[in-house]
Coordinates of C-alpha atoms in Angstrom, one line a residue:
Chain P
M1 CA 61.2 111.0 75.4
I2 CA 60.0 113.8 73.1
L3 CA 62.0 117.0 72.8
K4 CA 60.3 119.9 71.0
G5 CA 61.8 123.3 70.4
K6 CA 63.0 126.1 68.2
V7 CA 66.3 125.7 66.3
W8 CA 69.5 127.8 66.4
Q9 CA 71.9 126.9 63.6
F10 CA 75.6 126.8 63.5
G11 CA 78.1 125.6 60.9
D12 CA 81.0 123.1 60.8
N13 CA 83.7 122.7 63.4
V14 CA 82.1 124.6 66.3
D15 CA 84.9 124.3 68.9
T16 CA 84.7 124.2 72.6
D17 CA 86.3 127.6 72.8
A18 CA 83.3 129.0 70.8
I19 CA 80.8 127.1 73.0
I20 CA 82.5 128.3 76.3
P21 CA 85.6 130.5 76.0
A22 CA 88.5 129.5 78.3
R23 CA 88.6 132.9 80.0
Y24 CA 85.4 131.7 81.9
L25 CA 86.8 128.5 83.0
N26 CA 87.9 129.7 86.3
T27 CA 84.5 128.4 87.6
S28 CA 82.5 125.3 86.9
D29 CA 79.2 126.8 88.1
P30 CA 76.7 125.9 85.4
K31 CA 74.6 129.0 85.7
E32 CA 77.7 131.3 85.3
L33 CA 79.0 129.2 82.3
A34 CA 75.5 129.4 80.6
R35 CA 75.7 133.2 80.7
H36 CA 78.6 132.9 78.2
I37 CA 77.3 130.3 76.0
M38 CA 78.4 130.6 72.4
E39 CA 79.4 134.3 72.9
D40 CA 82.4 134.4 70.6
A41 CA 80.3 133.0 67.8
D42 CA 77.3 135.3 68.4
K43 CA 77.6 137.9 71.1
E44 CA 73.9 138.2 71.7
F45 CA 73.4 134.4 71.9
P46 CA 73.2 134.1 75.7
D47 CA 70.3 136.7 75.7
K48 CA 68.6 135.3 72.7
V49 CA 68.4 131.7 73.7
S50 CA 65.4 130.4 75.5
S51 CA 64.8 127.3 77.5
G52 CA 63.9 124.4 75.4
D53 CA 65.7 125.6 72.2
I54 CA 67.7 123.1 70.2
I55 CA 71.1 123.6 68.5
V56 CA 71.5 122.2 64.9
A57 CA 75.1 122.2 63.5
G58 CA 77.4 120.8 60.8
N59 CA 80.4 118.5 61.1
N60 CA 82.6 117.9 64.1
F61 CA 80.6 119.9 66.7
G62 CA 82.4 120.4 70.0
C63 CA 86.0 119.9 68.6
G64 CA 88.9 121.0 70.6
S65 CA 89.3 120.9 74.4
S66 CA 88.0 118.1 76.7
R67 CA 86.2 120.7 78.8
E68 CA 82.9 119.2 80.1
H69 CA 82.0 122.9 80.6
A70 CA 80.9 123.0 77.1
P71 CA 78.0 120.5 77.2
I72 CA 77.2 121.7 80.9
A73 CA 76.8 125.3 79.6
I74 CA 74.6 124.1 76.8
K75 CA 72.4 122.3 79.2
A76 CA 72.4 125.1 81.8
A77 CA 71.4 127.6 79.2
G78 CA 68.2 125.5 78.8
L79 CA 69.1 124.1 75.4
Q80 CA 67.4 120.6 75.2
A81 CA 69.5 118.9 72.6
V82 CA 72.1 119.3 69.9
I83 CA 71.7 117.7 66.4
A84 CA 74.8 117.7 64.1
K85 CA 76.2 115.9 61.2
S86 CA 79.0 114.6 63.4
F87 CA 80.4 115.2 66.9
A88 CA 84.0 115.5 68.1
R89 CA 84.5 112.4 70.3
I90 CA 85.2 113.9 73.6
F91 CA 82.2 116.2 73.3
Y92 CA 80.2 113.1 72.3
R93 CA 81.1 111.0 75.3
N94 CA 80.7 114.0 77.7
S95 CA 77.3 114.6 76.5
F96 CA 76.2 111.1 77.3
N97 CA 78.1 111.1 80.5
I98 CA 76.2 114.1 81.8
G99 CA 72.9 113.6 80.2
L100 CA 72.7 116.1 77.3
P101 CA 70.8 114.5 74.4
I102 CA 72.6 114.6 71.2
F103 CA 71.8 113.3 67.7
E104 CA 73.8 112.6 64.7
S105 CA 71.9 113.2 61.4
E106 CA 73.4 114.5 58.2
E107 CA 69.9 114.8 56.7
A108 CA 68.5 116.7 59.6
A109 CA 71.5 119.1 59.8
E110 CA 71.2 119.8 56.2
K111 CA 67.5 120.4 55.8
I112 CA 66.6 122.1 59.1
S113 CA 66.9 125.9 58.9
A114 CA 67.3 128.4 61.7
G115 CA 64.1 129.1 63.5
D116 CA 62.4 125.9 62.4
E117 CA 60.2 124.2 65.1
I118 CA 61.3 120.6 65.4
E119 CA 60.2 117.6 67.6
I120 CA 62.8 114.8 68.4
D121 CA 61.5 111.3 69.3
A122 CA 64.7 110.4 71.2
D123 CA 63.8 106.7 71.7
R124 CA 63.1 106.1 68.1
G125 CA 65.7 108.5 66.7
V126 CA 63.1 110.4 64.6
I127 CA 63.4 114.1 64.1
K128 CA 60.2 115.8 62.8
N129 CA 60.4 119.3 61.2
I130 CA 57.0 120.8 62.1
T131 CA 57.8 124.1 60.2
K132 CA 58.7 122.2 57.0
G133 CA 56.6 119.1 57.4
E134 CA 59.5 116.8 57.0
E135 CA 60.9 113.8 58.9
Y136 CA 64.6 112.7 59.3
T137 CA 66.3 109.8 61.0
A138 CA 69.2 110.1 63.5
K139 CA 72.0 107.6 63.8
P140 CA 71.1 104.9 66.3
I141 CA 72.5 105.2 69.8
P142 CA 74.8 102.2 70.8
P143 CA 73.2 100.1 73.6
F144 CA 75.7 101.0 76.1
M145 CA 75.1 104.7 75.6
Q146 CA 71.2 104.0 75.8
E147 CA 71.9 102.3 79.2
L148 CA 73.8 105.4 80.3
I149 CA 71.0 107.6 79.4
S150 CA 68.5 105.4 81.0
V151 CA 70.2 105.3 84.4
G152 CA 70.8 109.1 84.3
G153 CA 74.4 109.3 83.2
L154 CA 77.8 107.9 84.1
I155 CA 77.8 108.8 87.7
E156 CA 74.6 107.0 88.3
W157 CA 75.9 104.0 86.3
T158 CA 79.1 104.1 88.4
K159 CA 77.2 104.3 91.7
A160 CA 75.2 101.3 90.7
K161 CA 78.4 99.4 89.8
I162 CA 80.1 100.2 93.0
K163 CA 77.0 99.1 95.0
K164 CA 77.0 95.8 93.1
Q165 CA 80.6 95.3 93.8
E166 CA 79.9 95.9 97.5
I167 CA 77.1 93.5 97.7
E168 CA 79.3 90.8 95.9
R169 CA 82.1 91.5 98.4
L170 CA 79.8 91.1 101.4
R171 CA 78.4 87.9 100.0
S172 CA 81.8 86.3 99.4
Chain F
M1 CA 95.7 93.6 66.1
N2 CA 97.4 96.9 65.8
I3 CA 99.2 98.5 68.7
T4 CA 96.1 100.5 69.8
E5 CA 94.0 97.4 69.8
K6 CA 96.7 95.4 71.6
I7 CA 97.0 97.8 74.5
L8 CA 93.2 98.1 74.9
A9 CA 93.0 94.2 74.8
A10 CA 95.7 93.8 77.4
H11 CA 93.7 96.3 79.7
L12 CA 90.2 94.6 79.4
S13 CA 88.4 94.9 82.7
D14 CA 88.7 91.7 84.9
R15 CA 85.1 90.9 84.2
Q16 CA 85.7 90.8 80.5
A17 CA 89.2 89.3 80.6
G18 CA 87.7 86.7 83.0
S19 CA 85.3 85.5 80.4
G20 CA 88.3 84.7 78.2
K21 CA 88.2 87.6 76.0
K22 CA 91.7 88.4 74.7
E23 CA 91.1 90.5 71.5
V24 CA 89.3 93.5 70.6
S25 CA 88.4 95.0 67.3
A26 CA 87.3 98.4 66.0
G27 CA 83.8 99.6 66.8
E28 CA 83.5 97.4 69.9
L29 CA 82.5 99.1 73.3
I30 CA 84.6 97.9 76.1
N31 CA 85.5 98.6 79.7
A32 CA 89.3 98.7 80.4
R33 CA 91.5 99.2 83.3
V34 CA 93.5 102.5 83.4
D35 CA 97.1 102.7 84.6
L36 CA 96.9 106.4 85.2
V37 CA 94.2 109.0 85.4
L38 CA 94.9 112.8 85.3
A39 CA 93.2 116.1 85.6
N40 CA 94.1 119.7 85.8
D41 CA 92.9 122.9 87.7
I42 CA 90.1 123.4 85.2
T43 CA 88.8 119.9 84.8
A44 CA 89.6 118.3 88.3
P45 CA 87.1 120.4 90.2
I46 CA 84.2 118.9 88.3
S47 CA 85.8 115.5 88.8
I48 CA 86.0 115.9 92.5
T49 CA 82.4 117.0 92.7
E50 CA 81.2 114.1 90.6
F51 CA 83.5 111.6 92.4
K52 CA 81.9 112.4 95.6
K53 CA 78.5 111.6 94.2
T54 CA 79.6 107.9 93.2
G55 CA 79.6 106.7 96.8
A56 CA 83.1 105.3 96.4
K57 CA 84.8 105.1 99.8
D58 CA 88.2 105.7 98.3
V59 CA 90.0 106.3 95.0
F60 CA 90.9 103.1 93.2
D61 CA 94.7 103.8 93.7
K62 CA 96.1 106.9 95.3
N63 CA 99.4 106.6 93.3
R64 CA 97.6 106.4 89.9
I65 CA 95.8 109.7 90.0
A66 CA 97.7 112.8 89.0
F67 CA 96.3 116.2 89.7
I68 CA 98.2 119.1 88.0
P69 CA 97.4 122.6 88.5
D70 CA 98.8 124.1 85.3
H71 CA 96.3 126.0 83.2
F72 CA 95.5 129.0 85.4
A73 CA 98.5 128.3 87.8
P74 CA 100.3 130.0 89.4
Q75 CA 96.7 131.1 90.4
K76 CA 95.8 133.9 88.2
D77 CA 92.8 135.3 90.1
I78 CA 90.6 134.4 93.1
K79 CA 88.4 132.0 91.2
A80 CA 91.3 130.2 89.8
A81 CA 92.9 130.1 93.3
E82 CA 89.7 128.5 94.6
Q83 CA 89.9 125.7 91.9
C84 CA 93.6 125.0 92.6
K85 CA 92.7 124.8 96.3
M86 CA 90.0 122.2 95.5
L87 CA 92.9 120.0 93.9
R88 CA 95.3 120.6 96.9
E89 CA 92.6 119.8 99.5
F90 CA 91.4 116.7 97.8
S91 CA 94.9 115.5 97.2
R92 CA 95.6 115.8 101.0
E93 CA 92.3 114.3 102.0
Y94 CA 92.8 111.1 99.9
G95 CA 96.6 111.1 100.1
L96 CA 97.2 111.3 96.4
G97 CA 100.8 110.6 95.5
L98 CA 100.8 112.5 92.3
Y99 CA 99.7 116.0 93.2
F100 CA 102.1 118.6 91.8
E101 CA 102.1 121.9 93.6
V102 CA 103.3 125.2 91.9
G103 CA 107.1 124.9 92.2
R104 CA 107.1 121.2 91.4
M105 CA 104.5 121.2 88.5
G106 CA 104.7 121.6 84.9
V107 CA 102.5 121.6 81.9
E108 CA 100.9 118.1 82.6
H109 CA 101.8 116.4 79.2
A110 CA 105.4 117.5 79.4
L111 CA 105.6 116.7 83.1
L112 CA 104.3 113.1 83.2
P113 CA 106.4 111.6 80.5
E114 CA 109.5 113.5 81.8
E115 CA 109.0 112.1 85.3
G116 CA 108.5 108.6 84.0
I117 CA 104.9 108.6 85.4
V118 CA 103.6 107.5 82.1
V119 CA 105.4 104.5 80.8
P120 CA 105.2 102.5 77.4
G121 CA 102.3 100.2 77.1
D122 CA 100.2 102.2 79.6
L123 CA 96.5 103.0 79.2
V124 CA 95.8 106.6 80.4
V125 CA 92.9 108.8 80.5
G126 CA 92.9 112.5 81.3
A127 CA 90.5 115.2 81.6
D128 CA 92.4 117.2 79.0
S129 CA 92.2 116.8 75.3
H130 CA 96.0 116.7 74.8
T131 CA 96.3 113.5 76.9
C132 CA 96.9 111.8 73.5
T133 CA 100.5 113.1 73.8
Y134 CA 101.7 109.9 75.5
G135 CA 101.2 107.8 72.3
A136 CA 104.8 108.9 71.5
L137 CA 105.9 106.5 74.3
G138 CA 103.8 103.6 72.8
A139 CA 101.0 104.1 75.3
F140 CA 97.3 104.3 74.6
S141 CA 96.2 107.7 76.0
T142 CA 93.2 109.8 75.3
G143 CA 91.4 112.8 76.5
V144 CA 88.1 112.4 78.2
G145 CA 85.7 114.5 80.3
S146 CA 85.7 115.3 83.9
T147 CA 82.9 112.8 84.7
D148 CA 84.9 110.1 82.9
V149 CA 87.8 111.0 85.2
A150 CA 85.5 110.8 88.3
A151 CA 84.3 107.4 87.3
A152 CA 87.8 106.1 86.6
M153 CA 89.0 107.6 90.0
A154 CA 86.3 105.6 91.7
T155 CA 86.6 102.2 89.8
G156 CA 90.0 102.3 88.0
E157 CA 88.1 101.6 84.7
C158 CA 86.9 103.6 81.7
W159 CA 84.6 102.7 78.9
F160 CA 86.0 103.0 75.3
K161 CA 84.9 102.4 71.8
V162 CA 87.8 100.7 70.2
P163 CA 88.8 103.0 67.4
E164 CA 89.6 102.3 63.8
S165 CA 93.2 103.0 63.1
M166 CA 94.7 105.2 60.4
K167 CA 98.3 104.8 59.5
F168 CA 100.5 107.8 58.6
I169 CA 103.9 106.8 56.8
Y170 CA 106.6 109.4 56.6
Y171 CA 109.5 108.9 54.3
G172 CA 112.3 111.0 52.7
K173 CA 114.6 113.5 54.1
L174 CA 113.5 116.2 56.5
N175 CA 114.2 119.7 55.3
K176 CA 116.4 122.0 57.6
W177 CA 114.5 123.3 60.6
V178 CA 111.5 121.0 59.8
S179 CA 110.4 119.1 63.0
G180 CA 107.6 117.0 64.3
K181 CA 105.4 120.1 64.5
D182 CA 105.7 120.8 60.8
L183 CA 104.8 117.1 60.1
I184 CA 101.8 117.2 62.2
L185 CA 100.6 120.6 61.0
H186 CA 101.1 119.3 57.4
T187 CA 99.1 116.2 58.1
I188 CA 96.2 118.0 59.7
G189 CA 96.3 120.4 56.8
D190 CA 96.0 117.4 54.5
I191 CA 93.2 115.6 56.3
G192 CA 91.4 118.4 58.1
V193 CA 90.3 118.9 61.7
D194 CA 88.0 115.9 61.6
G195 CA 90.0 113.9 59.2
A196 CA 90.8 111.3 61.9
L197 CA 87.5 111.8 63.9
Y198 CA 87.1 108.8 66.5
R199 CA 90.2 107.1 65.0
A200 CA 93.7 106.1 66.2
M201 CA 96.5 107.9 64.4
E202 CA 99.6 105.5 64.1
F203 CA 102.7 107.4 62.9
E204 CA 105.4 105.3 61.3
G205 CA 108.0 105.2 58.5
E206 CA 111.7 105.8 58.3
V207 CA 111.4 109.5 59.4
I208 CA 109.4 108.6 62.4
R209 CA 111.9 105.8 63.3
S210 CA 114.7 108.4 63.6
L211 CA 112.6 111.2 65.0
P212 CA 113.7 112.3 68.5
M213 CA 111.2 111.7 71.3
H214 CA 110.4 115.5 71.8
S215 CA 109.2 115.7 68.2
R216 CA 107.2 112.4 68.6
L217 CA 105.5 113.9 71.7
T218 CA 104.6 117.1 69.6
M219 CA 103.1 115.0 66.9
C220 CA 101.1 112.7 69.1
N221 CA 100.1 115.8 71.2
M222 CA 98.2 117.3 68.1
A223 CA 96.4 114.1 67.1
I224 CA 93.3 115.6 68.8
E225 CA 93.5 118.5 66.3
A226 CA 92.5 116.0 63.5
G227 CA 89.7 114.7 65.7
G228 CA 91.9 111.7 66.6
K229 CA 91.2 109.6 69.7
N230 CA 94.9 108.9 70.1
G231 CA 98.2 109.3 68.4
I232 CA 100.6 106.5 68.8
I233 CA 104.1 105.3 67.7
V234 CA 105.2 101.7 68.0
P235 CA 108.1 101.9 70.6
D236 CA 111.8 101.3 69.5
E237 CA 115.3 102.1 70.5
I238 CA 114.5 105.8 70.8
T239 CA 111.6 104.9 73.2
E240 CA 113.9 102.6 75.2
Q241 CA 116.6 105.4 75.6
Y242 CA 113.8 107.7 76.9
A243 CA 112.1 105.3 79.2
K244 CA 115.2 103.8 80.6
G245 CA 116.3 105.5 83.8
R246 CA 113.0 107.5 84.2
A247 CA 110.2 105.0 84.1
R248 CA 108.8 104.6 87.6
R249 CA 107.0 101.3 86.7
E250 CA 107.8 98.3 84.6
Y251 CA 106.8 99.0 81.0
T252 CA 105.7 96.8 78.0
F253 CA 106.5 97.5 74.3
Y254 CA 103.5 96.6 72.1
T255 CA 103.8 96.4 68.4
S256 CA 101.4 96.3 65.4
D257 CA 101.0 92.8 63.7
E258 CA 102.0 92.6 60.0
D259 CA 98.3 91.9 59.2
A260 CA 96.9 94.6 61.5
K261 CA 93.9 96.4 60.1
Y262 CA 93.9 100.0 59.1
A263 CA 90.9 102.0 57.9
E264 CA 93.2 104.2 55.8
V265 CA 96.9 104.7 55.0
K266 CA 98.4 108.0 54.2
E267 CA 102.0 108.5 52.9
Y268 CA 104.1 111.6 53.0
D269 CA 107.3 112.4 51.3
C270 CA 109.0 114.7 53.8
S271 CA 111.4 116.2 51.4
S272 CA 108.3 118.2 50.2
I273 CA 107.1 119.2 53.5
P274 CA 108.0 122.9 54.3
L275 CA 108.2 124.8 57.4
T276 CA 104.4 124.9 58.0
V277 CA 102.1 127.5 59.7
S278 CA 98.5 127.1 60.6
C279 CA 96.6 130.2 59.9
P280 CA 93.5 131.4 61.8
H281 CA 91.1 130.0 62.7
L282 CA 91.7 126.3 62.3
P283 CA 94.8 124.1 62.8
S284 CA 94.0 122.6 59.4
N285 CA 94.4 126.0 57.7
T286 CA 98.0 125.5 56.9
K287 CA 100.4 127.3 54.6
P288 CA 104.2 127.3 54.1
A289 CA 105.8 129.7 56.5
A290 CA 107.7 131.3 53.5
E291 CA 104.4 132.4 52.0
L292 CA 103.3 134.4 55.0
S293 CA 106.1 136.9 55.2
N294 CA 103.6 139.8 54.8
V295 CA 101.8 138.9 58.1
A296 CA 102.8 141.3 60.9
I297 CA 102.7 140.1 64.5
D298 CA 102.3 141.6 67.9
Q299 CA 103.3 138.5 70.1
V300 CA 105.3 135.4 70.1
V301 CA 104.7 132.5 72.4
V302 CA 107.2 129.6 72.7
G303 CA 106.0 126.8 75.0
S304 CA 103.0 124.7 75.8
C305 CA 102.5 121.0 76.0
T306 CA 103.1 120.9 72.3
N307 CA 106.5 122.6 72.2
G308 CA 107.7 123.6 75.7
R309 CA 110.5 121.0 76.0
I310 CA 114.2 121.6 76.4
E311 CA 114.8 120.9 72.7
D312 CA 112.2 123.4 71.7
M313 CA 113.8 126.0 74.0
R314 CA 117.2 125.2 72.4
E315 CA 115.8 125.6 68.9
A316 CA 114.3 128.9 69.6
A317 CA 117.5 130.0 71.4
E318 CA 119.6 129.0 68.5
V319 CA 117.6 131.4 66.3
I320 CA 117.4 134.3 68.5
K321 CA 121.0 134.2 70.0
G322 CA 122.7 137.5 69.7
R323 CA 119.6 139.1 68.2
K324 CA 116.9 141.2 69.6
V325 CA 113.1 140.8 69.7
N326 CA 111.6 143.3 67.2
P327 CA 110.5 146.5 69.0
N328 CA 106.8 145.9 67.8
V329 CA 106.8 142.4 69.4
R330 CA 106.5 140.8 72.8
M331 CA 108.0 137.5 73.0
I332 CA 107.1 135.1 75.8
V333 CA 109.1 131.9 76.4
I334 CA 107.5 129.4 78.8
P335 CA 109.5 126.2 79.6
A336 CA 106.9 123.5 80.2
T337 CA 108.3 122.1 83.4
Q338 CA 110.6 123.1 86.3
K339 CA 113.2 120.7 85.0
V340 CA 113.1 122.3 81.5
Y341 CA 113.3 125.7 83.2
L342 CA 116.3 124.9 85.3
Q343 CA 118.1 123.2 82.4
A344 CA 117.4 126.3 80.2
V345 CA 119.0 128.3 82.9
T346 CA 122.0 126.0 83.3
E347 CA 122.6 125.8 79.6
G348 CA 122.4 129.6 79.2
L349 CA 119.3 129.6 77.2
A350 CA 117.4 131.8 79.8
E351 CA 120.3 134.4 79.3
I352 CA 119.9 134.3 75.5
F353 CA 116.2 135.0 75.7
V354 CA 116.4 137.7 78.3
N355 CA 119.3 139.4 76.4
A356 CA 117.1 139.2 73.4
E357 CA 114.5 141.0 75.4
A358 CA 112.0 138.2 75.6
V359 CA 110.1 137.2 78.7
F360 CA 111.2 133.9 80.3
S361 CA 108.4 132.6 82.5
T362 CA 107.6 129.9 85.1
P363 CA 105.8 126.9 83.6
T364 CA 102.1 127.4 82.9
C365 CA 99.7 126.7 80.1
G366 CA 98.8 130.4 80.5
P367 CA 98.4 132.1 77.1
C368 CA 97.8 129.0 75.1
L369 CA 94.1 129.1 76.1
G370 CA 94.0 132.8 76.8
G371 CA 94.2 132.3 80.4
H372 CA 97.0 134.6 81.6
M373 CA 100.7 135.5 80.9
G374 CA 100.1 136.9 77.5
V375 CA 96.4 137.4 76.5
L376 CA 95.8 139.2 73.2
A377 CA 93.9 142.4 72.8
K378 CA 91.4 143.1 70.1
G379 CA 92.9 143.0 66.7
E380 CA 96.2 141.6 67.9
R381 CA 98.0 138.8 66.2
A382 CA 100.4 136.1 67.6
I383 CA 102.5 133.4 66.3
A384 CA 102.7 130.6 68.9
T385 CA 104.1 127.1 69.2
T386 CA 100.9 126.0 70.8
N387 CA 98.2 123.7 69.4
R388 CA 95.0 125.6 68.7
N389 CA 94.1 128.8 66.8
F390 CA 90.3 128.9 67.2
V391 CA 88.5 132.2 67.4
G392 CA 89.4 133.9 70.8
R393 CA 91.7 131.1 71.8
M394 CA 94.4 133.4 73.1
G395 CA 92.3 136.2 74.2
H396 CA 89.9 138.7 72.5
P397 CA 87.5 137.2 69.9
E398 CA 88.9 139.4 67.4
S399 CA 92.6 138.5 67.9
E400 CA 94.5 135.9 65.7
V401 CA 96.8 133.0 66.4
Y402 CA 99.2 131.5 63.9
L403 CA 100.8 128.1 64.9
S404 CA 104.3 127.1 64.1
N405 CA 107.5 125.3 65.4
P406 CA 109.9 127.1 67.8
A407 CA 112.4 128.1 65.2
V408 CA 109.8 129.8 63.0
A409 CA 108.3 131.5 66.0
A410 CA 111.7 132.9 67.1
A411 CA 112.5 134.1 63.7
S412 CA 109.2 135.9 63.5
A413 CA 110.0 137.5 66.9
I414 CA 113.0 139.0 65.4
K415 CA 111.4 140.1 62.1
G416 CA 108.1 141.4 63.7
R417 CA 106.3 139.4 60.9
I418 CA 106.2 135.7 60.1
A419 CA 109.7 134.6 59.0
T420 CA 111.8 131.5 58.6
P421 CA 115.1 130.8 60.4
E422 CA 116.9 131.2 57.2
E423 CA 116.0 134.8 57.0
V424 CA 117.6 135.7 60.2
I425 CA 120.6 133.3 60.4

């Protein structure tokens, strides 16, 4: 999978209240959530962001609440991926569970600038900076998480597991 | 193994346990059985939608799934009412035994331990980041997403990466009015909001051994604010006293082995930990309360899953008794559960708050996340016993939140600026 897009840059500790403020959590409609993406960090962001763009941030991206609305809003706003130095753990698992590609790379997060055009080879974990002519590597994704991605997220994975159990039950 | 590893190992999925696996170690990815799954009115709607996509004919156990409308409940607007309705209807359809309607509900992380629904040795996942609270009982509990909860509702299992553990040792004598809230704020101030990222935070030491359960719950509650996967305290006599008589299931005390592994050990001399306040806009931005006496405030909130228990109500009442809330301040007191509410009424605490001209509210998470019941306007500033002070957390993106314990919050309400209890008593 190759993900190519323009970069929006954020700093350390981007919290889930910044990604999607709690005042909008009286809905879980992805389109509605996307309309408020990152608005407390940058009021114009929901209008500026275009489909295919990529977020690059510092440490502890997605800290705070467990709200899945955060990765859902990012995905629904058309953002293709997030690269960060590190991710808060619930955001990390939520992203894999719902199929938002995320990559941990200290090097990429440090060297990429806002507006750069980048290309991520998701399978190889290689991030190419087309604007600067540089290449960075992302931390390898654990095999189980790769499996989650390949089947299309946790629900698909669970569906397959339930089906398998059902077949086993019928056999016995 | 340490306590976190032991609880995870004891809950390995049948498939893994069947293969003879009895131990786990940090970094491993495992599937484990869950004793309890919970979600609230914000997170459960997504869980319900996703659960229905799994093809599961039924939930794994109708008495092990707790749905608690607490964030925007009592329903603050039509959309919130629709979300609460989804929980209610799903609970009826599947016959869930742990659905808590308004009037029976409370802030989830105060309610479940209080009711003995979470017990020592449990493995709990909840679609709420403060699910880590139950570590105070010697349980492994952690916040996950709505989709995780959906999968756990269907299978009774969840995937985990076994975390590395960090040990935090507290010794010395606690200063007057200093409680679990100050210890955890001080700790987060020391290690930062990602200081325990992906890790278990195990609290111990002589101070913890004599720390009452409500303060332990407060400490474990905020493990997530340091990035922690879970907070945990090895159960002891205080745990036994708390669990006895309220636990609805049999429970198990797990301990950490003498040779258990820790990625890092931190020690704190509590005699040098002052009344502590987190300044905007990160919980790690801590300062001694005494150094913030020039910070004027517009609102005080006492409550939440962090500090909404009866002991917190008593602490705030002790400070404000016979005094008045400053004319420039709104004070909002929110007992975390119906039981706490009733007890506060019976003990005369509600009267103290109302006489002091504070609001005494029905249980809700409400203002903690800027939902309702005390949202801040542009430029307003609050001191709250809650857990987060991110930009816009309690309302307008240009409002500010300071975090403190209940005694400091109550003293500040009287003074109209951040104050310590000594200044008013």
